[in-house]
Amino acid sequence: EIVMTQSPATLSVSPGERATLSCRASQSISSNLAWYQQKIGQAPRLLIYGASTRASGIPARFSGNGSGTDFTLTINSLQSEDFAVYHCHHLYVFGQGTKVEIK
Amino acid sequence: EEQLVESGGGLVQPGGSLRLSCVASGFPFRSYTMNWVRQAPGKGLEWVSSITSSSAYLYYGDSVKGRFTISRDNAKTSLFLQMDSLRVEDTAVYYCARDNVGRIRGVTHNWFDPWGQGTLVTVSS
């Protein structure tokens, strides 16, 4: 069974700075990885699929990279609305999430 | 607009049952595999169950296998989750989500979109 591990658990970033989130698979998953953003009290929202393809309506400051076992989600120039929890996902498995909070 | 709306959550005692519903609109429901995903308070997302477009294949997570049953009614664009023998640890917000499959650069990819707003299930005495 594949395990998805996200790091760090919490990331403190100042508005306008860059955030880099990591997701590691316990075995190779090619580029079959999605990223979601979730704000408090809301459902997850698709950001990235296929490791690097932005979903419709997602701003260009969000970018995904990686293949095999190591993946990153980069958020450039963090806006106030970007402070949230981010989840990575492969098939039936989710990472435990990374919370991006205001520094 | 593609939309999923869940209902049926509530408070139930341990050992009890509950049936969740999810009504889809804005897309050809009968063409898609559908999923239930849950999130316990303060925790991450956990995939619960999937059902293929014609109900030919059903899949369950280990934590709910034998207790939960997924089903769908394509004529009514509805997805269901029958939850029996509920446990305190089943307490969570339950989301329905559409399964998308695409082929990018020769590789098959899957992702969940859209998601419903969620319905809260609380199992407590």
Short mmCIF file of C-alpha atoms in Angstrom, two decimals:
data_model
loop_
_atom_site.label_atom_id
_atom_site.label_comp_id
_atom_site.label_asym_id
_atom_site.label_seq_id
_atom_site.Cartn_x
_atom_site.Cartn_y
_atom_site.Cartn_z
CA GLU A 1 0.00 0.00 0.00
CA ILE A 2 1.29 3.41 -1.00
CA VAL A 3 1.78 5.98 1.75
CA MET A 4 1.86 9.71 1.01
CA THR A 5 3.90 11.84 3.43
CA GLN A 6 3.68 15.62 3.44
CA SER A 7 6.17 18.00 5.01
CA PRO A 8 6.30 20.17 6.90
CA ALA A 9 3.13 19.78 8.93
CA THR A 10 2.98 23.55 9.37
CA LEU A 11 4.67 26.23 7.31
CA SER A 12 4.85 29.83 8.56
CA VAL A 13 5.21 32.32 5.73
CA SER A 14 4.88 36.09 5.43
CA PRO A 15 2.50 37.53 2.81
CA GLY A 16 4.33 38.11 -0.44
CA GLU A 17 6.89 35.37 0.20
CA ARG A 18 7.16 31.97 -1.47
CA ALA A 19 5.93 28.73 0.11
CA THR A 20 7.29 25.34 -0.90
CA LEU A 21 5.37 22.25 0.23
CA SER A 22 6.60 18.69 -0.14
CA CYS A 23 4.81 15.41 -0.75
CA ARG A 24 6.63 12.07 -0.89
CA ALA A 25 5.23 8.74 -2.05
CA SER A 26 6.45 5.48 -0.52
CA GLN A 27 6.91 4.07 -4.02
CA SER A 28 6.94 5.53 -7.52
CA ILE A 29 3.61 6.94 -8.69
CA SER A 30 4.88 8.44 -11.95
CA SER A 31 3.23 11.88 -12.16
CA ASN A 32 -0.22 10.77 -10.95
CA LEU A 33 -0.55 13.29 -8.13
CA ALA A 34 -3.06 16.00 -7.31
CA TRP A 35 -2.98 18.91 -4.87
CA TYR A 36 -5.96 20.46 -3.11
CA GLN A 37 -6.43 23.58 -1.05
CA GLN A 38 -8.81 23.53 1.91
CA LYS A 39 -9.90 26.50 3.97
CA ILE A 40 -11.57 26.20 7.36
CA GLY A 41 -15.15 25.01 7.07
CA GLN A 42 -14.88 24.45 3.31
CA ALA A 43 -14.51 21.47 1.02
CA PRO A 44 -11.19 20.77 -0.66
CA ARG A 45 -10.60 22.62 -3.92
CA LEU A 46 -8.56 21.13 -6.76
CA LEU A 47 -5.39 23.09 -7.54
CA ILE A 48 -3.11 20.79 -9.51
CA TYR A 49 -3.45 17.40 -11.23
CA GLY A 50 -0.95 15.31 -13.14
CA ALA A 51 1.65 16.72 -10.72
CA SER A 52 1.97 19.99 -12.64
CA THR A 53 -1.23 20.88 -14.53
CA ARG A 54 -3.17 23.74 -12.96
CA ALA A 55 -6.90 23.23 -12.68
CA SER A 56 -9.27 25.66 -14.31
CA GLY A 57 -9.29 29.09 -12.66
CA ILE A 58 -6.22 28.48 -10.49
CA PRO A 59 -3.82 31.45 -10.44
CA ALA A 60 -0.40 31.10 -12.02
CA ARG A 61 1.33 31.67 -8.66
CA PHE A 62 0.48 28.02 -7.87
CA SER A 63 2.80 25.52 -9.51
CA GLY A 64 3.43 21.81 -9.08
CA ASN A 65 6.48 19.78 -9.88
CA GLY A 66 7.91 16.31 -9.50
CA SER A 67 7.56 12.71 -10.60
CA GLY A 68 8.30 9.30 -9.20
CA THR A 69 8.29 9.71 -5.42
CA ASP A 70 9.04 13.39 -4.74
CA PHE A 71 6.66 16.26 -5.46
CA THR A 72 6.46 19.93 -4.58
CA LEU A 73 3.75 22.55 -4.58
CA THR A 74 5.09 26.09 -4.82
CA ILE A 75 3.03 29.16 -4.08
CA ASN A 76 4.74 32.34 -5.23
CA SER A 77 4.01 35.69 -3.64
CA LEU A 78 1.55 34.39 -1.04
CA GLN A 79 -1.73 36.25 -0.87
CA SER A 80 -3.95 36.44 2.21
CA GLU A 81 -6.42 34.01 0.63
CA ASP A 82 -3.69 31.37 0.23
CA PHE A 83 -3.36 30.65 3.94
CA ALA A 84 -5.01 27.26 4.21
CA VAL A 85 -4.31 23.53 4.44
CA TYR A 86 -2.91 21.78 1.37
CA HIS A 87 -3.38 18.08 0.66
CA CYS A 88 -1.62 15.85 -1.84
CA HIS A 89 -3.48 12.86 -3.30
CA HIS A 90 -2.75 9.73 -5.29
CA LEU A 91 -5.58 7.34 -6.25
CA TYR A 92 -7.13 6.32 -2.91
CA VAL A 93 -4.49 7.86 -0.66
CA PHE A 94 -4.10 11.35 0.76
CA GLY A 95 -1.20 12.96 2.55
CA GLN A 96 -1.84 14.22 6.06
CA GLY A 97 -1.83 17.84 4.94
CA THR A 98 0.37 20.91 5.33
CA LYS A 99 -1.01 24.00 7.02
CA VAL A 100 0.29 27.29 5.59
CA GLU A 101 -0.06 29.96 8.24
CA ILE A 102 0.77 33.64 8.48
CA LYS A 103 4.19 34.33 9.97
CA GLU B 1 -22.21 24.65 -13.08
CA GLU B 2 -21.03 21.28 -11.87
CA GLN B 3 -22.34 20.70 -8.37
CA LEU B 4 -22.56 18.03 -5.68
CA VAL B 5 -24.82 18.43 -2.65
CA GLU B 6 -24.67 16.01 0.28
CA SER B 7 -27.30 15.40 2.91
CA GLY B 8 -28.23 12.89 5.58
CA GLY B 9 -25.65 13.58 8.25
CA GLY B 10 -26.51 13.87 11.91
CA LEU B 11 -26.03 12.50 15.41
CA VAL B 12 -26.25 8.74 15.85
CA GLN B 13 -25.39 6.38 18.69
CA PRO B 14 -22.58 3.84 18.41
CA GLY B 15 -23.87 0.76 16.62
CA GLY B 16 -26.49 2.77 14.76
CA SER B 17 -27.01 3.41 11.08
CA LEU B 18 -27.19 6.41 8.79
CA ARG B 19 -27.65 6.88 5.04
CA LEU B 20 -25.91 9.71 3.25
CA SER B 21 -27.01 11.08 -0.11
CA CYS B 22 -25.24 13.19 -2.72
CA VAL B 23 -27.14 14.76 -5.60
CA ALA B 24 -25.17 15.75 -8.69
CA SER B 25 -25.99 18.36 -11.31
CA GLY B 26 -24.33 20.09 -14.23
CA PHE B 27 -22.46 17.08 -15.65
CA PRO B 28 -23.26 13.57 -17.06
CA PHE B 29 -23.38 11.77 -13.72
CA ARG B 30 -23.81 8.32 -15.27
CA SER B 31 -20.42 8.61 -16.98
CA TYR B 32 -18.29 9.02 -13.88
CA THR B 33 -16.92 6.97 -11.01
CA MET B 34 -17.88 8.63 -7.73
CA ASN B 35 -16.26 8.66 -4.31
CA TRP B 36 -16.90 9.29 -0.64
CA VAL B 37 -14.09 10.94 1.32
CA ARG B 38 -14.23 11.82 5.02
CA GLN B 39 -12.39 14.11 7.37
CA ALA B 40 -12.41 13.57 11.12
CA PRO B 41 -12.26 16.72 13.27
CA GLY B 42 -8.82 18.30 12.99
CA LYS B 43 -7.51 15.47 10.80
CA GLY B 44 -6.62 14.91 7.17
CA LEU B 45 -8.68 13.51 4.34
CA GLU B 46 -9.46 9.79 4.21
CA TRP B 47 -10.85 8.06 1.13
CA VAL B 48 -13.85 5.90 2.14
CA SER B 49 -15.40 4.28 -0.92
CA SER B 50 -15.75 4.39 -4.71
CA ILE B 51 -18.33 3.17 -7.20
CA THR B 52 -17.84 2.92 -10.94
CA SER B 53 -20.24 4.51 -13.40
CA SER B 54 -22.48 1.47 -13.90
CA SER B 55 -22.08 0.20 -10.32
CA ALA B 56 -20.12 -2.76 -11.64
CA TYR B 57 -17.27 -2.25 -9.21
CA LEU B 58 -17.36 -1.11 -5.60
CA TYR B 59 -14.31 -0.31 -3.50
CA TYR B 60 -13.94 0.33 0.22
CA GLY B 61 -11.28 1.48 2.62
CA ASP B 62 -10.19 -1.06 5.22
CA SER B 63 -11.67 0.97 8.08
CA VAL B 64 -15.23 0.73 6.69
CA LYS B 65 -15.22 -2.56 4.78
CA GLY B 66 -18.12 -4.77 5.81
CA ARG B 67 -19.97 -1.90 7.52
CA PHE B 68 -20.55 0.69 4.78
CA THR B 69 -22.24 0.18 1.41
CA ILE B 70 -21.93 2.54 -1.52
CA SER B 71 -24.60 2.72 -4.23
CA ARG B 72 -25.91 5.07 -6.89
CA ASP B 73 -29.02 5.83 -8.91
CA ASN B 74 -27.98 7.22 -12.28
CA ALA B 75 -31.57 8.11 -13.23
CA LYS B 76 -31.74 10.36 -10.18
CA THR B 77 -28.08 11.49 -10.46
CA SER B 78 -27.62 10.42 -6.87
CA LEU B 79 -24.89 8.73 -4.85
CA PHE B 80 -25.48 7.05 -1.51
CA LEU B 81 -23.52 5.73 1.44
CA GLN B 82 -25.27 3.34 3.80
CA MET B 83 -23.35 3.34 7.09
CA ASP B 84 -24.09 0.54 9.55
CA SER B 85 -22.49 -0.51 12.84
CA LEU B 86 -21.22 3.02 13.28
CA ARG B 87 -18.33 3.66 15.65
CA VAL B 88 -17.17 6.76 17.48
CA GLU B 89 -14.18 6.88 15.13
CA ASP B 90 -16.52 7.28 12.13
CA THR B 91 -17.27 10.81 13.32
CA ALA B 92 -16.30 13.08 10.43
CA VAL B 93 -17.45 15.38 7.68
CA TYR B 94 -18.30 13.19 4.69
CA TYR B 95 -17.72 14.56 1.20
CA CYS B 96 -18.76 13.16 -2.14
CA ALA B 97 -16.37 13.82 -5.00
CA ARG B 98 -16.27 13.02 -8.69
CA ASP B 99 -13.41 10.92 -10.01
CA ASN B 100 -11.71 12.32 -13.09
CA VAL B 101 -9.34 10.38 -15.29
CA GLY B 102 -7.11 11.88 -17.92
CA ARG B 103 -4.09 10.96 -19.95
CA ILE B 104 -1.25 13.46 -19.89
CA ARG B 105 2.05 12.86 -21.68
CA GLY B 106 1.20 9.18 -22.01
CA VAL B 107 0.46 8.71 -18.29
CA THR B 108 -2.98 8.10 -16.77
CA HIS B 109 -3.90 10.51 -14.01
CA ASN B 110 -6.75 10.64 -11.51
CA TRP B 111 -8.09 13.53 -9.48
CA PHE B 112 -11.19 14.41 -7.48
CA ASP B 113 -13.23 17.38 -8.68
CA PRO B 114 -15.75 18.74 -7.91
CA TRP B 115 -16.43 18.11 -4.23
CA GLY B 116 -19.63 18.58 -2.32
CA GLN B 117 -19.84 20.88 0.68
CA GLY B 118 -19.84 17.95 3.09
CA THR B 119 -22.24 16.58 5.68
CA LEU B 120 -21.29 16.02 9.32
CA VAL B 121 -21.75 12.63 10.92
CA THR B 122 -21.36 12.47 14.69
CA VAL B 123 -21.31 9.11 16.42
CA SER B 124 -21.71 9.52 20.15
CA SER B 125 -23.72 8.20 23.06
#
